[in-house]
XYZ file of C-alpha atoms in Angstrom:
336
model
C 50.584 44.895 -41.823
C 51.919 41.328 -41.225
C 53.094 42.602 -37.789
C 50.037 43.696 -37.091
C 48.009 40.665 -37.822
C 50.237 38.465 -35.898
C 49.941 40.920 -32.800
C 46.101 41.069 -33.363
C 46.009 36.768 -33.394
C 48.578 36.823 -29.946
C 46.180 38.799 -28.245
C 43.196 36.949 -29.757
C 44.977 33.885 -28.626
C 46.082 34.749 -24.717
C 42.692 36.063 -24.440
C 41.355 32.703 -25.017
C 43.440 30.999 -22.858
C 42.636 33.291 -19.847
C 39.283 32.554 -20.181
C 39.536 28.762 -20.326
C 42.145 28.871 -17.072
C 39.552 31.291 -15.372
C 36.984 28.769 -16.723
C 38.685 26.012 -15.166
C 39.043 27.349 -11.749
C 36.130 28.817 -11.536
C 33.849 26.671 -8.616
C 31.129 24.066 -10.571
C 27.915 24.512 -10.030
C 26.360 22.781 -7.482
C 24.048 20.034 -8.031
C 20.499 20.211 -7.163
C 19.301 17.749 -5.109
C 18.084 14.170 -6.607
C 14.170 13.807 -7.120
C 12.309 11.189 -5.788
C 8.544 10.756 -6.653
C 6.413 8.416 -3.711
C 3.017 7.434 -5.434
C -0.257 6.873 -2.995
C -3.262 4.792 -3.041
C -5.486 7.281 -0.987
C -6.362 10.494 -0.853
C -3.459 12.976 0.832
C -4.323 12.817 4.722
C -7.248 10.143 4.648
C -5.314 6.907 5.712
C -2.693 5.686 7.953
C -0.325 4.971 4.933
C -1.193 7.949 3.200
C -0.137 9.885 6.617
C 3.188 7.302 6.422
C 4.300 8.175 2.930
C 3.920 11.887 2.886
C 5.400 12.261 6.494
C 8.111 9.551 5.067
C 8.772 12.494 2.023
C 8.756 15.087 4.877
C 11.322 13.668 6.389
C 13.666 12.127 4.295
C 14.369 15.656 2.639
C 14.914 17.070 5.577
C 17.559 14.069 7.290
C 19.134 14.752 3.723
C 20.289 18.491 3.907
C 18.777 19.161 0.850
C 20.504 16.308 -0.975
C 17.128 14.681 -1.601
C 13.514 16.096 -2.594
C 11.191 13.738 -2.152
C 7.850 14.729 -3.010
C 4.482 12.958 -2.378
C 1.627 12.340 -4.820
C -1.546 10.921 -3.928
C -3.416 8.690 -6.467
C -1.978 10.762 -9.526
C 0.708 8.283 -9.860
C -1.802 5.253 -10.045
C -3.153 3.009 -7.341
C -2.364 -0.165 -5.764
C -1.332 -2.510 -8.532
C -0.794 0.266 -10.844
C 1.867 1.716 -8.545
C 3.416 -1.651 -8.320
C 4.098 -2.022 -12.159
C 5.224 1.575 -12.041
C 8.005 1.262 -9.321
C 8.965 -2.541 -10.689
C 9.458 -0.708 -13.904
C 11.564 2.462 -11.964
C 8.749 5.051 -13.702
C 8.022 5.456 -10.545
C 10.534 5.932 -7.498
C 8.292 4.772 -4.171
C 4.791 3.269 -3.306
C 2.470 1.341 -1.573
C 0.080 -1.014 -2.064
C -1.669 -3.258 -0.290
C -0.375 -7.068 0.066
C -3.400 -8.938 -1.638
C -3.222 -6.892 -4.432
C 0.591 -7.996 -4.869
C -0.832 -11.396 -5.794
C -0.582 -10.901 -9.539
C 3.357 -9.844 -8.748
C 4.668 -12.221 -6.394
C 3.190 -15.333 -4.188
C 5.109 -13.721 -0.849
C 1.891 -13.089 0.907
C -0.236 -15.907 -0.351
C 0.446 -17.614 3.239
C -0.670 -14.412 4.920
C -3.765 -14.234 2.958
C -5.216 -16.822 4.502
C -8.853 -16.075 6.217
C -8.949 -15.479 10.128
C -4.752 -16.280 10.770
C -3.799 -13.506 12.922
C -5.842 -11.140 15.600
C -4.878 -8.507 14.236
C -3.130 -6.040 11.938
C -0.144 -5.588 14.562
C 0.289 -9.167 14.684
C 0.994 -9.995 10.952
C 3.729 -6.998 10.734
C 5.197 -8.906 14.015
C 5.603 -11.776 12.143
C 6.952 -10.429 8.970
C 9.935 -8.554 10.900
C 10.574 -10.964 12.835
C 9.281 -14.913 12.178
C 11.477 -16.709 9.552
C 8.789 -17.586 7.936
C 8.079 -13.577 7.639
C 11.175 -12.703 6.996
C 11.354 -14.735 4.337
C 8.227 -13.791 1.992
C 9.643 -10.032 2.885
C 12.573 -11.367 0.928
C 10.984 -12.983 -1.797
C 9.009 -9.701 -2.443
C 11.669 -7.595 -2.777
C 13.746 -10.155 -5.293
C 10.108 -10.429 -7.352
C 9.617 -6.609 -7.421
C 12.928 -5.676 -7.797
C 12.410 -3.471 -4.923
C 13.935 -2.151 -1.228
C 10.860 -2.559 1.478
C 11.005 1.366 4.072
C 8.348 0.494 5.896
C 5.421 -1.776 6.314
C 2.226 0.413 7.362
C -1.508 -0.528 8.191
C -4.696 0.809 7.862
C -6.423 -0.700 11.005
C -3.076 -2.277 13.098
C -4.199 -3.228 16.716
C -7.783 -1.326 16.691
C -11.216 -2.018 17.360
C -11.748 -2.527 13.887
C -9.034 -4.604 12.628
C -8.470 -6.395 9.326
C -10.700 -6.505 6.315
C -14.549 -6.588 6.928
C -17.861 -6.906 4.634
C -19.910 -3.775 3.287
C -23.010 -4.545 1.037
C -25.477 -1.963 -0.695
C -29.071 -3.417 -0.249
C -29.238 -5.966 2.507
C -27.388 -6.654 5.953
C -25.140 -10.085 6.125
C -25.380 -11.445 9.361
C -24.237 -15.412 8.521
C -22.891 -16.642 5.629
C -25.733 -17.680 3.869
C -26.488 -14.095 3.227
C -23.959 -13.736 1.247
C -25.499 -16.254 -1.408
C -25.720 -15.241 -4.922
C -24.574 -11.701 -4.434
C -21.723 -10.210 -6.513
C -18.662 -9.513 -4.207
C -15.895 -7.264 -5.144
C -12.772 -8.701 -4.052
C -9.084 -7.826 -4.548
C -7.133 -10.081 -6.994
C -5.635 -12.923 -4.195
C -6.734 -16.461 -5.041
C -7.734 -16.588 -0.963
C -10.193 -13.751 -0.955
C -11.837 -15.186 -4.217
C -12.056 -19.069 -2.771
C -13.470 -17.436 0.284
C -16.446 -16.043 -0.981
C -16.668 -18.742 -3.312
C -16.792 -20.952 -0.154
C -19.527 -18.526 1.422
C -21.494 -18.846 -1.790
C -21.077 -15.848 -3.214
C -20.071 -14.837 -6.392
C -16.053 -13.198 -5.774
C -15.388 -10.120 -8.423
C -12.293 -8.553 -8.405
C -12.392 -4.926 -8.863
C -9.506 -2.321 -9.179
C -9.737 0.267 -5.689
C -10.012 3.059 -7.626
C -13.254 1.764 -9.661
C -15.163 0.208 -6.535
C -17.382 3.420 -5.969
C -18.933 3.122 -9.289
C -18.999 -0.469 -9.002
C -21.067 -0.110 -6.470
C -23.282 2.674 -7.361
C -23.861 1.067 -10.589
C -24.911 -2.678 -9.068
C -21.654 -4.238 -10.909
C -21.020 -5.446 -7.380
C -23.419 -5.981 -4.143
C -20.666 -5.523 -1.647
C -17.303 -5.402 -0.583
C -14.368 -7.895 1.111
C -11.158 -6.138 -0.114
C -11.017 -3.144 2.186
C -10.675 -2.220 5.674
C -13.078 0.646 6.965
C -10.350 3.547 6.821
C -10.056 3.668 3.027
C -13.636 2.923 2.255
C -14.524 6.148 4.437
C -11.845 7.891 2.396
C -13.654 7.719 -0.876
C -16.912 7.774 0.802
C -18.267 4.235 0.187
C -21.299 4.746 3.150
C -23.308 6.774 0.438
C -23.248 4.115 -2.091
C -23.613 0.871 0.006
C -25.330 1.107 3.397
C -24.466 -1.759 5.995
C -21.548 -2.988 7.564
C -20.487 -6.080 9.043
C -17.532 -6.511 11.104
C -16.014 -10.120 10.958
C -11.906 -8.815 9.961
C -12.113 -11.960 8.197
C -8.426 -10.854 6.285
C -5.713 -8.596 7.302
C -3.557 -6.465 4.675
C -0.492 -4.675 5.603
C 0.897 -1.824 3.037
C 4.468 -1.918 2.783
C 6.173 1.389 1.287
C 8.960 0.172 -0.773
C 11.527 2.415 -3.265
C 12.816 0.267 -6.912
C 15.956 -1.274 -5.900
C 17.809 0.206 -8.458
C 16.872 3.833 -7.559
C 17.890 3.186 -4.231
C 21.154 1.519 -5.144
C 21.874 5.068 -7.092
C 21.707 7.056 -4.415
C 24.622 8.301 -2.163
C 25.136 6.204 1.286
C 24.421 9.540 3.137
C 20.997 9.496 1.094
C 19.839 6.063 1.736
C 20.672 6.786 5.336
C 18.255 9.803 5.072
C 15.040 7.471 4.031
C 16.063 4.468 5.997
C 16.529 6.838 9.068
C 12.901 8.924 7.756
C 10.976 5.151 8.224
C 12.102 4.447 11.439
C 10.667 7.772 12.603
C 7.577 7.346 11.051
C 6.983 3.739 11.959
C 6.040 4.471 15.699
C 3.522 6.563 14.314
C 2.081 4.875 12.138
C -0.038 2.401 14.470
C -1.888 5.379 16.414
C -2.427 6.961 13.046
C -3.919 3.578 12.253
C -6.454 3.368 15.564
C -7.172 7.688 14.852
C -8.067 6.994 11.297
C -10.431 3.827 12.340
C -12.045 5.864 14.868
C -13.256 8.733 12.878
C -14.048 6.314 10.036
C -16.394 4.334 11.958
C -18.361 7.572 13.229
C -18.291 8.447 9.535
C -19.889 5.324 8.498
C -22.316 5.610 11.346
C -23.491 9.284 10.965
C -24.065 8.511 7.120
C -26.636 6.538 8.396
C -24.570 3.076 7.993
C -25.627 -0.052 10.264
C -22.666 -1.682 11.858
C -23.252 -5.056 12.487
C -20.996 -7.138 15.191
C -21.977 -10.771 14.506
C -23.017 -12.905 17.566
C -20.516 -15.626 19.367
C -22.885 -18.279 17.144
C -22.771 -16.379 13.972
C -19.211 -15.775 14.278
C -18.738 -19.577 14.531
C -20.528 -19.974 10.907
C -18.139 -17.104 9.535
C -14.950 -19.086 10.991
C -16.658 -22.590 9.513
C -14.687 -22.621 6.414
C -11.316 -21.386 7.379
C -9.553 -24.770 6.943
C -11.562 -25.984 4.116
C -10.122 -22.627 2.659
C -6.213 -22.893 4.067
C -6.444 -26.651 2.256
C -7.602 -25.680 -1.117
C -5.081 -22.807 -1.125
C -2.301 -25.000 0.169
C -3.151 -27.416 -2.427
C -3.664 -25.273 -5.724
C 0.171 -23.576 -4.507
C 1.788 -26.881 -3.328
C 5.361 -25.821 -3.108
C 5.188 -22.263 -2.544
C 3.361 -22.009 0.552
């Protein structure tokens, strides 16, 4: 009986220890490949950045071999600043958002706020990549956010429509002085706020996502904190009805991934989306001008009166552009 037990255990035993050597040698499961969610302001396909990110997701999964999946979502991560604090705070992997509405984050683009500094769109991501001074507040913005900067997009970049221009619901602004007393909707940037304080009107800053109803509800009379792409996207012709075309400001979105995140990932991986926004970034511009184009016949078939101010009236709109750059460059002595 005692013979038999001990026999029983040996076998028990060497049984066990085949299946943990057969355990060990066995191949280990391979890995599946490391998750990366990219939050959007705008609706998938509407806007030049929206085009940027999700092609940006396209490819970096496929440069990767698999080794990444990085998956787009549009506006169901948050918007603007909302995707900031999420990708500061690594809830979220990569966003955009546009540069004004940075202000509450960082003062890198306070300089760049500035009304009427560049021509156009094209010109202010020149002089981020490649003017000291540019290269600089790109610095600054990653240190403040804690993140890496992919790629720096635009909604309007070298077309016809370029920068950041005026929509109001009830009356067409042709000078300055039509502005007066009405209820702006601006972005959070000290600039845009001392600039329609300058052209007497009353500056409200109003998150993206809640300007439609803003609008439709008479919260606001207009709008100076979007260019015309994005304000086609979430239809803003049938809630405010003229249009006037100064591109008094000019926003860039830069795409940037939480430092941290990227820092994780494998040097073959961060080749894959530093390799994926160089692709994209030629692209990006015509996407820009397409996007502008079809707005703009958008605007105008929804009955929408673009207005191009005269050579005079222009003059009125440029008036206060120092008075502006000197109260700005006072109130932020030091940092600009």
């Amino acid at each position: 009986m005692g013979t038999m037990f001990t026999n029983r255990r040996y076998l028990v035993f060497t049984a066990l220890v085949c299946a943990l050597v057969l355990f060990a040698a066995a191949p280990a499961k391979a890995a599946g490949p490391v998750v990366l969610r990219a939050g959007a302001s705008d609706p998938e396909g509407t806007t030049a950045p929206a085009l940027s990110i999700g092609k940006l997701c396209e490819l970096a999964t496929k440069l990767s071999n698999g080794a990444l999946n990085v998956q787009p979502f549009y506006q169901s991560l948050g918007i603007e600043q909302q995707l900031a604090s999420a990708v500061k705070a690594g809830t979220v992997d990569i966003g955009f958002t546009a540069t004004p509405n940075l202000a509450p984050f960082t003062d890198a683009y306070l300089q760049f706020d500035l009304p009427f500094l560049f021509k156009n769109d094209k010109v202010y991501i020149d002089i981020l990549e490649n003017h000291p001074a540019g290269k600089k507040a790109l610095a600054q913005f990653e240190k403040d956010l804690g993140v890496k900067i992919l790629l720096i997009t635009s909604h309007t970049y070298d077309a016809e429509f370029s920068g950041t221009d005026l929509v109001t619901k009830s009356k067409q602004v042709k000078v300055p002085d039509d502005l007066k007393g009405l209820k702006i909707r601006t972005s959070s940037t000290p600039v845009e706020m001392n600039l329609m304080k300058a052209y007497g009107a009353n500056p409200t800053p109003v998150q993206y996502g809640q300007l439609y109803t803003a609008l439709q509800q008479g919260v606001v009379d207009g709008n100076a904190a979007t260019p015309l792409p994005p304000m086609a996207s979430i239809k803003l012709y049938e809630v405010a009805k003229y249009y006037t075309a100064i591109g008094f400001r000019f926003n860039l979105l830069p795409i940037y991934i939480n430092q941290k995140k990227f820092d994780s990932l494998t040097p073959s991986q961060q080749k894959a989306l530093v390799d994926a926004a160089a692709q994209v970034k030629p692209m990006a511009g015509q996407w820009a001008r397409d996007k502008v184009k079809s707005a703009a016949a958008e605007f105008e078939k929804a009955g929408v009166h673009i207005y191009h101010p005269k050579k005079d009236e222009m003059a009125k709109w440029l008036s206060v552009r120092e008075r502006v750059w000197k109260e700005i460059a006072e109130a932020y002595k030091g940092k600009l």
